Amino acid sequence: MSELALTSWAERRSSVRLDRVFLAGQRPLDRGNEYLWIIDYKTATHGSEGVEEFFERERMKYAAQMAAYARVMRDRVEAGKLRVGLYYPMLPRLVWWEPTDADD
């Protein structure tokens, strides 16, 4: 599903717009449909810094945003069955992780 807009009323009103949500396996390219993936598309490029440093900085930069997305979707899946990621189509690269309560 692309461009999914949701509003949560759990603790307070929170609205999010998810770029891409789908069911798949545990890791990228794994077969299956038991994990809910939330992917946010990014158009940035790494510029003069190293690629790996760029991706690490981007993950830290967007961690709170992805945690908010995970909070909204967490009640829709079993514990541990949620994945989030940042996709950079210009590079191309997917930076993904399993969100935890500590990310909140």
N, CA and C atoms as an extended XYZ file, in Angstrom:
312
Properties=species:S:1:pos:R:3:atomname:S:1:resname:S:1:resid:I:1 pbc="F F F"
N         0.841       -1.160        0.000 N   MET     1
C         0.000        0.000        0.000 CA  MET     1
C         0.889        1.226        0.000 C   MET     1
N         0.577        2.208       -0.816 N   SER     2
C         1.344        3.445       -0.887 CA  SER     2
C         0.548        4.603       -0.318 C   SER     2
N         1.267        5.540        0.316 N   GLU     3
C         0.675        6.766        0.858 CA  GLU     3
C        -0.545        6.488        1.731 C   GLU     3
N        -0.308        5.882        2.874 N   LEU     4
C        -1.360        5.562        3.828 CA  LEU     4
C        -1.375        6.629        4.919 C   LEU     4
N        -2.467        7.351        5.053 N   ALA     5
C        -2.602        8.376        6.091 CA  ALA     5
C        -3.410        7.802        7.247 C   ALA     5
N        -2.886        7.947        8.470 N   LEU     6
C        -3.536        7.412        9.665 CA  LEU     6
C        -3.541        8.459       10.766 C   LEU     6
N        -4.565        8.376       11.605 N   THR     7
C        -4.632        9.199       12.803 CA  THR     7
C        -4.849        8.285       13.989 C   THR     7
N        -4.053        8.471       15.023 N   SER     8
C        -4.145        7.673       16.240 CA  SER     8
C        -4.659        8.557       17.373 C   SER     8
N        -5.491        7.991       18.218 N   TRP     9
C        -6.019        8.719       19.366 CA  TRP     9
C        -5.601        8.052       20.668 C   TRP     9
N        -4.512        7.292       20.659 N   ALA    10
C        -4.082        6.530       21.841 CA  ALA    10
C        -3.866        7.448       23.042 C   ALA    10
N        -2.725        8.067       23.154 N   GLU    11
C        -2.452        8.966       24.275 CA  GLU    11
C        -2.840       10.391       23.929 C   GLU    11
N        -2.599       10.765       22.695 N   ARG    12
C        -3.000       12.061       22.168 CA  ARG    12
C        -3.170       11.905       20.667 C   ARG    12
N        -3.780       12.868       20.038 N   ARG    13
C        -4.003       12.781       18.597 CA  ARG    13
C        -2.664       12.849       17.872 C   ARG    13
N        -2.457       11.909       16.966 N   SER    14
C        -1.223       11.843       16.199 CA  SER    14
C        -1.564       11.399       14.784 C   SER    14
N        -1.131       12.182       13.796 N   SER    15
C        -1.373       11.835       12.393 CA  SER    15
C        -0.051       11.551       11.697 C   SER    15
N        -0.052       10.532       10.853 N   VAL    16
C         1.137       10.175       10.085 CA  VAL    16
C         0.726        9.840        8.655 C   VAL    16
N         1.680        9.971        7.745 N   ARG    17
C         1.476        9.558        6.354 CA  ARG    17
C         2.625        8.616        6.005 C   ARG    17
N         2.279        7.356        5.810 N   LEU    18
C         3.275        6.324        5.541 CA  LEU    18
C         3.463        6.173        4.036 C   LEU    18
N         4.718        6.216        3.575 N   ASP    19
C         4.997        6.090        2.144 CA  ASP    19
C         4.628        4.715        1.607 C   ASP    19
N         5.060        3.674        2.315 N   ARG    20
C         4.809        2.314        1.835 CA  ARG    20
C         4.656        1.375        3.019 C   ARG    20
N         3.592        0.558        2.992 N   VAL    21
C         3.323       -0.442        4.027 CA  VAL    21
C         2.997       -1.745        3.309 C   VAL    21
N         3.650       -2.829        3.747 N   PHE    22
C         3.391       -4.119        3.099 CA  PHE    22
C         3.772       -5.260        4.030 C   PHE    22
N         3.281       -6.438        3.723 N   LEU    23
C         3.645       -7.658        4.444 CA  LEU    23
C         4.732       -8.381        3.669 C   LEU    23
N         5.735       -8.879        4.408 N   ALA    24
C         6.839       -9.614        3.776 CA  ALA    24
C         7.504      -10.486        4.830 C   ALA    24
N         8.666      -11.026        4.475 N   GLY    25
C         9.424      -11.865        5.394 CA  GLY    25
C        10.164      -11.055        6.451 C   GLY    25
N        10.933      -11.758        7.248 N   GLN    26
C        11.628      -11.154        8.387 CA  GLN    26
C        12.705      -10.150        7.970 C   GLN    26
N        13.418      -10.437        6.880 N   ARG    27
C        14.484       -9.566        6.387 CA  ARG    27
C        14.201       -9.222        4.928 C   ARG    27
N        14.835       -8.173        4.408 N   PRO    28
C        14.628       -7.844        2.990 CA  PRO    28
C        14.880       -9.060        2.092 C   PRO    28
N        14.005       -9.230        1.145 N   LEU    29
C        14.037      -10.302        0.150 CA  LEU    29
C        13.669      -11.673        0.696 C   LEU    29
N        13.381      -11.791        2.004 N   ASP    30
C        12.885      -13.059        2.552 CA  ASP    30
C        11.452      -13.270        2.087 C   ASP    30
N        11.113      -14.500        1.787 N   ARG    31
C         9.730      -14.826        1.447 CA  ARG    31
C         8.893      -14.819        2.715 C   ARG    31
N         7.621      -14.585        2.548 N   GLY    32
C         6.712      -14.634        3.672 CA  GLY    32
C         5.800      -13.423        3.689 C   GLY    32
N         4.882      -13.439        4.640 N   ASN    33
C         3.960      -12.313        4.793 CA  ASN    33
C         3.595      -12.112        6.262 C   ASN    33
N         4.481      -12.535        7.165 N   GLU    34
C         4.165      -12.446        8.584 CA  GLU    34
C         4.723      -11.194        9.257 C   GLU    34
N         5.501      -10.374        8.540 N   TYR    35
C         6.060       -9.141        9.100 CA  TYR    35
C         5.484       -7.935        8.380 C   TYR    35
N         5.100       -6.941        9.155 N   LEU    36
C         4.603       -5.693        8.584 CA  LEU    36
C         5.779       -4.743        8.423 C   LEU    36
N         6.003       -4.293        7.217 N   TRP    37
C         7.092       -3.378        6.901 CA  TRP    37
C         6.537       -1.983        6.642 C   TRP    37
N         7.194       -0.979        7.208 N   ILE    38
C         6.875        0.427        6.970 CA  ILE    38
C         8.124        1.051        6.370 C   ILE    38
N         8.023        1.533        5.146 N   ILE    39
C         9.175        2.090        4.442 CA  ILE    39
C         8.909        3.559        4.122 C   ILE    39
N         9.910        4.392        4.394 N   ASP    40
C         9.849        5.812        4.068 CA  ASP    40
C        10.876        6.079        2.969 C   ASP    40
N        10.436        6.642        1.853 N   TYR    41
C        11.322        6.934        0.733 CA  TYR    41
C        12.066        8.238        0.983 C   TYR    41
N        13.355        8.251        0.672 N   LYS    42
C        14.200        9.435        0.840 CA  LYS    42
C        14.940        9.705       -0.463 C   LYS    42
N        15.090       10.983       -0.808 N   THR    43
C        15.754       11.345       -2.060 CA  THR    43
C        17.155       11.887       -1.850 C   THR    43
N        17.634       11.957       -0.627 N   ALA    44
C        18.965       12.492       -0.342 CA  ALA    44
C        20.056       11.590       -0.910 C   ALA    44
N        21.203       12.189       -1.169 N   THR    45
C        22.397       11.429       -1.549 CA  THR    45
C        23.496       11.750       -0.547 C   THR    45
N        24.536       10.949       -0.549 N   HIS    46
C        25.537       11.062        0.501 CA  HIS    46
C        26.538       12.188        0.315 C   HIS    46
N        26.610       12.824       -0.820 N   GLY    47
C        27.522       13.948       -1.014 CA  GLY    47
C        28.974       13.535       -0.839 C   GLY    47
N        29.740       14.368       -0.121 N   SER    48
C        31.172       14.111        0.019 CA  SER    48
C        31.518       13.158        1.160 C   SER    48
N        30.571       12.915        2.060 N   GLU    49
C        30.871       12.001        3.164 CA  GLU    49
C        30.779       10.554        2.692 C   GLU    49
N        31.328        9.643        3.466 N   GLY    50
C        31.272        8.233        3.126 CA  GLY    50
C        29.850        7.717        3.155 C   GLY    50
N        29.576        6.727        2.335 N   VAL    51
C        28.231        6.182        2.200 CA  VAL    51
C        27.727        5.599        3.525 C   VAL    51
N        28.533        4.782        4.176 N   GLU    52
C        28.086        4.156        5.429 CA  GLU    52
C        27.840        5.184        6.521 C   GLU    52
N        28.664        6.211        6.604 N   GLU    53
C        28.471        7.278        7.586 CA  GLU    53
C        27.172        8.037        7.297 C   GLU    53
N        26.922        8.266        6.019 N   PHE    54
C        25.691        8.925        5.609 CA  PHE    54
C        24.464        8.134        6.065 C   PHE    54
N        24.466        6.821        5.811 N   PHE    55
C        23.312        6.004        6.188 CA  PHE    55
C        23.124        5.945        7.697 C   PHE    55
N        24.201        5.879        8.446 N   GLU    56
C        24.092        5.877        9.909 CA  GLU    56
C        23.512        7.204       10.415 C   GLU    56
N        23.977        8.302        9.843 N   ARG    57
C        23.452        9.618       10.231 CA  ARG    57
C        21.968        9.743        9.858 C   ARG    57
N        21.609        9.252        8.700 N   GLU    58
C        20.213        9.295        8.268 CA  GLU    58
C        19.323        8.465        9.196 C   GLU    58
N        19.787        7.299        9.592 N   ARG    59
C        18.994        6.464       10.507 CA  ARG    59
C        18.758        7.198       11.824 C   ARG    59
N        19.787        7.819       12.361 N   MET    60
C        19.631        8.580       13.606 CA  MET    60
C        18.707        9.780       13.395 C   MET    60
N        18.840       10.429       12.264 N   LYS    61
C        18.031       11.611       11.950 CA  LYS    61
C        16.537       11.280       11.885 C   LYS    61
N        16.204       10.134       11.324 N   TYR    62
C        14.802        9.764       11.122 CA  TYR    62
C        14.278        8.743       12.128 C   TYR    62
N        15.043        8.395       13.136 N   ALA    63
C        14.635        7.380       14.115 CA  ALA    63
C        13.331        7.752       14.809 C   ALA    63
N        13.178        9.001       15.235 N   ALA    64
C        11.956        9.421       15.932 CA  ALA    64
C        10.741        9.339       15.006 C   ALA    64
N        10.909        9.744       13.767 N   GLN    65
C         9.810        9.679       12.793 CA  GLN    65
C         9.379        8.233       12.575 C   GLN    65
N        10.333        7.336       12.400 N   MET    66
C        10.005        5.938       12.170 CA  MET    66
C         9.407        5.303       13.421 C   MET    66
N         9.849        5.735       14.599 N   ALA    67
C         9.266        5.233       15.856 CA  ALA    67
C         7.807        5.661       15.966 C   ALA    67
N         7.493        6.871       15.525 N   ALA    68
C         6.104        7.333       15.535 CA  ALA    68
C         5.253        6.485       14.599 C   ALA    68
N         5.788        6.166       13.433 N   TYR    69
C         5.069        5.301       12.502 CA  TYR    69
C         4.833        3.927       13.137 C   TYR    69
N         5.850        3.396       13.783 N   ALA    70
C         5.743        2.073       14.412 CA  ALA    70
C         4.702        2.081       15.525 C   ALA    70
N         4.651        3.153       16.324 N   ARG    71
C         3.656        3.245       17.405 CA  ARG    71
C         2.237        3.162       16.851 C   ARG    71
N         1.996        3.841       15.748 N   VAL    72
C         0.657        3.852       15.154 CA  VAL    72
C         0.267        2.470       14.645 C   VAL    72
N         1.230        1.707       14.156 N   MET    73
C         0.937        0.404       13.551 CA  MET    73
C         1.132       -0.774       14.507 C   MET    73
N         1.758       -0.552       15.651 N   ARG    74
C         2.158       -1.649       16.538 CA  ARG    74
C         0.987       -2.524       16.977 C   ARG    74
N        -0.179       -1.962       17.190 N   ASP    75
C        -1.316       -2.770       17.648 CA  ASP    75
C        -1.921       -3.623       16.534 C   ASP    75
N        -1.411       -3.488       15.322 N   ARG    76
C        -1.927       -4.256       14.194 CA  ARG    76
C        -1.135       -5.532       13.919 C   ARG    76
N        -0.031       -5.724       14.652 N   VAL    77
C         0.818       -6.895       14.414 CA  VAL    77
C         1.253       -7.513       15.737 C   VAL    77
N         1.683       -8.774       15.676 N   GLU    78
C         2.229       -9.451       16.847 CA  GLU    78
C         3.525       -8.762       17.274 C   GLU    78
N         3.858       -8.880       18.549 N   ALA    79
C         5.108       -8.312       19.054 CA  ALA    79
C         6.288       -8.857       18.260 C   ALA    79
N         7.185       -7.981       17.868 N   GLY    80
C         8.373       -8.387       17.133 CA  GLY    80
C         8.168       -8.612       15.654 C   GLY    80
N         6.962       -8.388       15.156 N   LYS    81
C         6.667       -8.659       13.745 CA  LYS    81
C         6.540       -7.368       12.926 C   LYS    81
N         7.275       -6.329       13.346 N   LEU    82
C         7.230       -5.038       12.676 CA  LEU    82
C         8.640       -4.640       12.276 C   LEU    82
N         8.786       -4.118       11.068 N   ARG    83
C        10.068       -3.635       10.573 CA  ARG    83
C         9.857       -2.240        9.994 C   ARG    83
N        10.861       -1.391       10.127 N   VAL    84
C        10.824       -0.065        9.525 CA  VAL    84
C        12.083        0.120        8.694 C   VAL    84
N        12.001        1.017        7.716 N   GLY    85
C        13.177        1.246        6.893 CA  GLY    85
C        13.111        2.534        6.113 C   GLY    85
N        14.279        2.976        5.714 N   LEU    86
C        14.440        4.144        4.859 CA  LEU    86
C        14.975        3.643        3.524 C   LEU    86
N        14.293        4.004        2.439 N   TYR    87
C        14.734        3.549        1.124 CA  TYR    87
C        15.212        4.744        0.308 C   TYR    87
N        16.394        4.608       -0.270 N   TYR    88
C        17.034        5.642       -1.072 CA  TYR    88
C        17.121        5.149       -2.512 C   TYR    88
N        16.117        5.431       -3.342 N   PRO    89
C        16.103        4.895       -4.705 CA  PRO    89
C        17.233        5.420       -5.586 C   PRO    89
N        17.791        6.585       -5.288 N   MET    90
C        18.868        7.134       -6.105 CA  MET    90
C        20.200        6.422       -5.846 C   MET    90
N        20.325        5.675       -4.743 N   LEU    91
C        21.634        5.107       -4.391 CA  LEU    91
C        21.830        3.661       -4.850 C   LEU    91
N        20.981        2.750       -4.979 N   PRO    92
C        19.779        2.393       -4.218 CA  PRO    92
C        20.165        1.614       -2.956 C   PRO    92
N        19.459        1.888       -1.893 N   ARG    93
C        19.788        1.252       -0.608 CA  ARG    93
C        18.593        1.302        0.318 C   ARG    93
N        18.384        0.215        1.047 N   LEU    94
C        17.381        0.133        2.102 CA  LEU    94
C        18.113        0.013        3.429 C   LEU    94
N        17.858        0.952        4.326 N   VAL    95
C        18.382        0.908        5.686 CA  VAL    95
C        17.195        0.523        6.554 C   VAL    95
N        17.251       -0.631        7.202 N   TRP    96
C        16.078       -1.128        7.926 CA  TRP    96
C        16.475       -1.597        9.317 C   TRP    96
N        15.457       -1.670       10.196 N   TRP    97
C        15.663       -2.170       11.554 CA  TRP    97
C        14.332       -2.575       12.159 C   TRP    97
N        14.425       -3.302       13.256 N   GLU    98
C        13.246       -3.687       14.031 CA  GLU    98
C        13.045       -2.630       15.109 C   GLU    98
N        11.938       -1.904       15.066 N   PRO    99
C        11.727       -0.878       16.095 CA  PRO    99
C        11.490       -1.535       17.450 C   PRO    99
N        11.966       -0.880       18.484 N   THR   100
C        11.768       -1.371       19.846 CA  THR   100
C        11.056       -0.314       20.657 C   THR   100
N        10.578       -0.680       21.833 N   ASP   101
C         9.945        0.309       22.700 CA  ASP   101
C        10.926        1.408       23.090 C   ASP   101
N        12.223        1.094       23.105 N   ALA   102
C        13.245        2.092       23.436 CA  ALA   102
C        13.318        3.181       22.365 C   ALA   102
N        12.861        2.878       21.137 N   ASP   103
C        12.865        3.874       20.068 CA  ASP   103
C        11.820        4.946       20.302 C   ASP   103
N        10.812        4.638       21.118 N   ASP   104
C         9.716        5.590       21.347 CA  ASP   104
C        10.159        6.812       22.106 C   ASP   104
